[in-house]
C-alpha cells in the first residue's frame, strides 16, 4: 500500500535539498472528486500531494510542457524535474526518453503502485450517478469503489468504474523509477488483455463506422490530441 506521508516527505526532501526544481503530482480538486495535476516548487506545498484511484491524468505530458518552458527561458533551471508516475505513466516517460525529449538524469521518477485497483473513468462514474457530482470516491478493496453523493454512499464493483486501460493493464507497478512507493509486485484481478480490440473485431462494419463518425463529428482539427500524446 502506498504510504502517502512517505511520498510527501520524500518530495519535500527533494525540494528542500534543491535536488529538483519542482515536483509534478496530484492534489485534491475543488471542482469534483477527481484529483488534479499540480506542479509544486515549495517544500510546504508537498502536504497537498495525494495518490488514490482518482488520479486519472497521465502527468508525462507536463514533462514535455515544462521542457518547452525551460527551453524558452533566458535563465533555465538545470536541476531535474520530479514526477509522480503510476505504471502506465512510467511507460509514457520511457517513450519520451526514447524519443529524446529529455535525458534520463533530467527527470526523477517517483513511482507509485496502483494498489491492486487502477483509476476511475469519469464518464463511467457520471453514467452511474446519472449526472450527479460525487463528493468523494474511495477504493474499498475487493468490494469495489465507495462513492459518496450528498451524504449518501453507494458501493460499485470496480469493473464498472475503472478506466478501460486499467482493465487491460498487465503492469500496474512502474518498471522505470528512481523511488518506488507501494508494493513492487502489486497485481490486480481485472486483467482482460486486448479487451478493446476484441470488442472492435466483434462489432459490425456499420457499428465501426458509427464509432469513427462520432469522433469525426466533434473534431475541430485543433491537433490537441497530437500535442498531448506522449
Short mmCIF file of C-alpha atoms in Angstrom, two decimals:
data_model
loop_
_atom_site.label_atom_id
_atom_site.label_comp_id
_atom_site.label_asym_id
_atom_site.label_seq_id
_atom_site.Cartn_x
_atom_site.Cartn_y
_atom_site.Cartn_z
CA UNK A 1 0.00 0.00 0.00
CA UNK A 2 1.28 3.46 -0.90
CA UNK A 3 2.08 5.46 2.22
CA UNK A 4 1.13 8.99 1.17
CA UNK A 5 3.05 10.51 4.06
CA UNK A 6 6.26 8.86 2.85
CA UNK A 7 5.62 10.20 -0.65
CA UNK A 8 5.04 13.71 0.71
CA UNK A 9 8.13 13.57 2.91
CA UNK A 10 10.33 12.37 0.08
CA UNK A 11 9.02 15.05 -2.28
CA UNK A 12 9.64 17.67 0.43
CA UNK A 13 13.21 16.42 0.92
CA UNK A 14 13.93 16.63 -2.81
CA UNK A 15 12.76 20.25 -2.88
CA UNK A 16 14.33 21.24 0.43
CA UNK A 17 17.73 19.89 -0.61
CA UNK A 18 17.49 21.52 -4.04
CA UNK A 19 17.84 18.18 -5.84
CA UNK A 20 14.87 19.02 -8.10
CA UNK A 21 13.37 22.29 -9.27
CA UNK A 22 9.76 21.11 -8.93
CA UNK A 23 7.57 18.07 -8.30
CA UNK A 24 4.72 17.22 -10.67
CA UNK A 25 1.98 15.31 -8.87
CA UNK A 26 -1.68 15.30 -7.85
CA UNK A 27 -3.73 17.23 -5.30
CA UNK A 28 -7.40 17.39 -4.36
CA UNK A 29 -9.57 19.43 -6.71
CA UNK A 30 -12.33 21.86 -5.74
CA UNK A 31 -14.21 21.07 -8.96
CA UNK A 32 -15.17 17.46 -8.25
CA UNK A 33 -13.96 14.15 -6.85
CA UNK A 34 -11.09 13.67 -9.31
CA UNK A 35 -7.61 14.75 -8.26
CA UNK A 36 -5.98 17.47 -10.36
CA UNK A 37 -2.40 17.73 -11.68
CA UNK A 38 -0.17 20.19 -9.88
CA UNK A 39 3.40 21.49 -10.05
CA UNK A 40 4.95 22.07 -6.63
CA UNK A 41 8.07 24.17 -6.21
CA UNK A 42 7.94 24.90 -2.45
CA UNK A 43 8.57 22.37 0.32
CA UNK A 44 5.39 23.28 2.24
CA UNK A 45 3.25 22.63 -0.85
CA UNK A 46 4.01 18.90 -0.75
CA UNK A 47 1.46 18.49 2.06
CA UNK A 48 -1.18 18.76 -0.67
CA UNK A 49 0.08 15.70 -2.58
CA UNK A 50 -2.42 12.83 -2.90
CA UNK A 51 -2.44 9.42 -4.52
CA UNK A 52 -5.57 7.30 -5.00
CA UNK A 53 -7.78 5.95 -7.84
CA UNK A 54 -9.00 9.49 -8.63
CA UNK A 55 -5.53 10.39 -10.01
CA UNK A 56 -6.55 9.85 -13.63
CA UNK A 57 -4.25 12.15 -15.62
CA UNK A 58 -1.05 10.99 -17.28
CA UNK A 59 1.48 13.50 -15.93
CA UNK A 60 4.08 12.71 -18.61
CA UNK A 61 2.53 15.47 -20.71
CA UNK A 62 3.68 18.06 -18.19
CA UNK A 63 7.29 16.94 -18.59
CA UNK A 64 7.08 17.94 -22.25
CA UNK A 65 5.32 21.21 -21.46
CA UNK A 66 7.82 22.15 -18.75
CA UNK A 67 10.72 21.23 -21.01
CA UNK A 68 9.47 23.68 -23.63
CA UNK A 69 9.12 26.40 -21.00
CA UNK A 70 12.69 25.84 -19.83
CA UNK A 71 13.95 25.96 -23.41
CA UNK A 72 12.30 29.37 -23.86
CA UNK A 73 13.58 30.77 -20.54
CA UNK A 74 16.50 33.21 -20.55
CA UNK A 75 17.97 31.62 -17.43
CA UNK A 76 16.76 27.99 -17.40
CA UNK A 77 16.96 25.96 -14.21
CA UNK A 78 19.19 22.97 -14.98
CA UNK A 79 18.07 20.89 -12.00
CA UNK A 80 16.00 17.72 -12.66
CA UNK A 81 12.23 17.64 -12.50
CA UNK A 82 10.44 15.09 -10.30
CA UNK A 83 7.23 13.37 -11.37
CA UNK A 84 4.76 11.08 -9.59
CA UNK A 85 4.15 8.21 -12.02
CA UNK A 86 1.91 5.14 -11.95
CA UNK A 87 2.68 2.14 -14.17
CA UNK A 88 1.21 3.48 -17.41
CA UNK A 89 2.71 6.94 -16.81
CA UNK A 90 6.19 5.47 -16.37
CA UNK A 91 5.84 3.72 -19.73
CA UNK A 92 4.94 7.06 -21.32
CA UNK A 93 8.06 8.60 -19.74
CA UNK A 94 10.10 5.75 -21.21
CA UNK A 95 8.76 6.58 -24.68
CA UNK A 96 9.64 10.25 -24.21
CA UNK A 97 13.17 9.22 -23.24
CA UNK A 98 13.42 7.04 -26.35
CA UNK A 99 12.26 10.00 -28.45
CA UNK A 100 14.99 12.17 -26.85
CA UNK A 101 12.61 14.73 -25.35
CA UNK A 102 14.99 14.82 -22.37
CA UNK A 103 17.77 12.80 -20.79
CA UNK A 104 17.27 10.23 -18.03
CA UNK A 105 19.21 12.31 -15.49
CA UNK A 106 16.85 15.23 -16.09
CA UNK A 107 13.85 13.51 -14.51
CA UNK A 108 13.36 11.92 -11.08
CA UNK A 109 10.56 9.35 -11.21
CA UNK A 110 8.56 8.80 -8.01
CA UNK A 111 6.85 5.55 -8.91
CA UNK A 112 3.54 4.67 -7.24
CA UNK A 113 1.77 1.32 -7.34
CA UNK A 114 -1.87 1.24 -8.38
CA UNK A 115 -2.52 -0.86 -5.27
CA UNK A 116 -4.47 -3.63 -6.97
CA UNK A 117 -7.04 -1.26 -8.45
CA UNK A 118 -6.38 1.41 -11.07
CA UNK A 119 -8.01 4.77 -11.80
CA UNK A 120 -11.68 5.52 -12.31
CA UNK A 121 -13.24 6.64 -15.58
CA UNK A 122 -15.14 9.93 -15.02
CA UNK A 123 -17.58 9.13 -17.84
CA UNK A 124 -18.48 5.78 -16.29
CA UNK A 125 -18.85 7.47 -12.91
CA UNK A 126 -21.14 10.14 -14.36
CA UNK A 127 -23.29 7.50 -16.05
CA UNK A 128 -23.67 5.61 -12.79
CA UNK A 129 -24.62 8.76 -10.91
CA UNK A 130 -26.92 9.94 -13.71
CA UNK A 131 -25.20 13.31 -13.97
CA UNK A 132 -24.86 13.97 -10.24
CA UNK A 133 -21.45 15.02 -8.91
CA UNK A 134 -19.74 12.76 -6.39
CA UNK A 135 -18.36 14.29 -3.21
CA UNK A 136 -15.80 11.53 -2.73
CA UNK A 137 -14.67 8.28 -4.30
CA UNK A 138 -12.74 5.74 -2.21
CA UNK A 139 -11.32 2.35 -3.10
CA UNK A 140 -12.89 -0.34 -0.89
CA UNK A 141 -10.66 -3.27 -1.82
CA UNK A 142 -12.36 -6.35 -3.24
CA UNK A 143 -15.75 -4.71 -2.73
CA UNK A 144 -15.00 -2.04 -5.36
CA UNK A 145 -15.44 1.73 -5.01
CA UNK A 146 -17.48 3.55 -2.37
CA UNK A 147 -18.99 6.72 -3.87
CA UNK A 148 -20.44 9.48 -1.67
CA UNK A 149 -23.07 11.88 -3.04
CA UNK A 150 -24.74 14.35 -0.68
CA UNK A 151 -24.12 12.14 2.34
CA UNK A 152 -25.41 9.02 0.59
CA UNK A 153 -22.84 6.25 0.00
CA UNK A 154 -23.10 3.68 -2.78
CA UNK A 155 -20.81 0.74 -3.46
CA UNK A 156 -19.97 -0.04 -7.10
CA UNK A 157 -17.99 -3.06 -8.38
CA UNK A 158 -14.54 -1.97 -9.51
CA UNK A 159 -15.05 -3.22 -13.06
CA UNK A 160 -17.98 -0.82 -13.52
CA UNK A 161 -15.92 2.31 -12.76
CA UNK A 162 -12.34 1.52 -13.74
CA UNK A 163 -10.86 3.07 -16.88
CA UNK A 164 -10.70 0.58 -19.76
CA UNK A 165 -6.90 0.77 -19.81
CA UNK A 166 -6.85 -0.41 -16.19
CA UNK A 167 -8.96 -3.46 -17.04
CA UNK A 168 -6.34 -4.41 -19.62
CA UNK A 169 -3.26 -3.38 -17.62
CA UNK A 170 -0.53 -6.01 -17.24
CA UNK A 171 1.91 -3.87 -15.22
CA UNK A 172 0.18 -1.75 -12.52
CA UNK A 173 3.56 -1.10 -10.88
CA UNK A 174 6.12 1.16 -12.62
CA UNK A 175 9.17 -0.61 -14.02
CA UNK A 176 11.02 2.66 -14.56
CA UNK A 177 11.52 4.67 -11.37
CA UNK A 178 14.06 6.21 -9.02
CA UNK A 179 11.97 5.68 -5.89
CA UNK A 180 9.03 3.31 -5.55
CA UNK A 181 6.10 3.72 -3.16
CA UNK A 182 3.81 0.76 -2.63
CA UNK A 183 4.17 -2.93 -3.43
CA UNK A 184 6.79 -3.74 -6.06
CA UNK A 185 4.82 -6.76 -7.29
CA UNK A 186 1.30 -5.35 -6.97
CA UNK A 187 -1.23 -7.07 -9.21
CA UNK A 188 -4.97 -6.89 -9.78
CA UNK A 189 -7.68 -9.31 -10.84
CA UNK A 190 -9.09 -7.26 -13.71
CA UNK A 191 -6.65 -8.40 -16.39
CA UNK A 192 -8.58 -8.57 -19.71
CA UNK A 193 -5.94 -8.27 -22.45
CA UNK A 194 -6.98 -6.76 -25.79
CA UNK A 195 -10.50 -6.13 -24.47
CA UNK A 196 -10.98 -3.08 -26.72
CA UNK A 197 -9.50 -4.82 -29.76
CA UNK A 198 -11.76 -7.85 -29.31
CA UNK A 199 -14.82 -5.61 -28.94
CA UNK A 200 -13.90 -3.82 -32.19
CA UNK A 201 -13.47 -7.13 -34.01
CA UNK A 202 -16.86 -8.34 -32.87
CA UNK A 203 -18.59 -5.13 -33.99
CA UNK A 204 -20.27 -4.97 -37.38
CA UNK A 205 -18.96 -2.76 -40.18
CA UNK A 206 -21.82 -0.32 -39.56
CA UNK A 207 -21.03 -0.13 -35.82
CA UNK A 208 -17.35 0.50 -36.50
CA UNK A 209 -18.15 3.30 -38.94
CA UNK A 210 -20.61 4.83 -36.46
CA UNK A 211 -17.81 4.94 -33.87
CA UNK A 212 -15.50 6.80 -36.23
CA UNK A 213 -18.28 9.17 -37.33
CA UNK A 214 -18.81 10.05 -33.67
CA UNK A 215 -15.14 11.09 -33.39
CA UNK A 216 -15.08 12.87 -36.76
CA UNK A 217 -18.25 14.88 -35.99
CA UNK A 218 -16.69 16.54 -32.94
CA UNK A 219 -13.22 17.02 -34.46
CA UNK A 220 -12.17 20.65 -34.93
CA UNK A 221 -8.72 19.75 -36.29
CA UNK A 222 -7.12 21.64 -33.43
CA UNK A 223 -4.44 18.91 -33.18
CA UNK A 224 -4.70 18.93 -29.37
CA UNK A 225 -4.75 15.12 -29.44
CA UNK A 226 -1.39 15.12 -31.18
CA UNK A 227 0.01 17.67 -28.74
CA UNK A 228 -0.96 15.74 -25.59
CA UNK A 229 0.05 12.26 -26.77
CA UNK A 230 3.46 11.19 -25.36
#
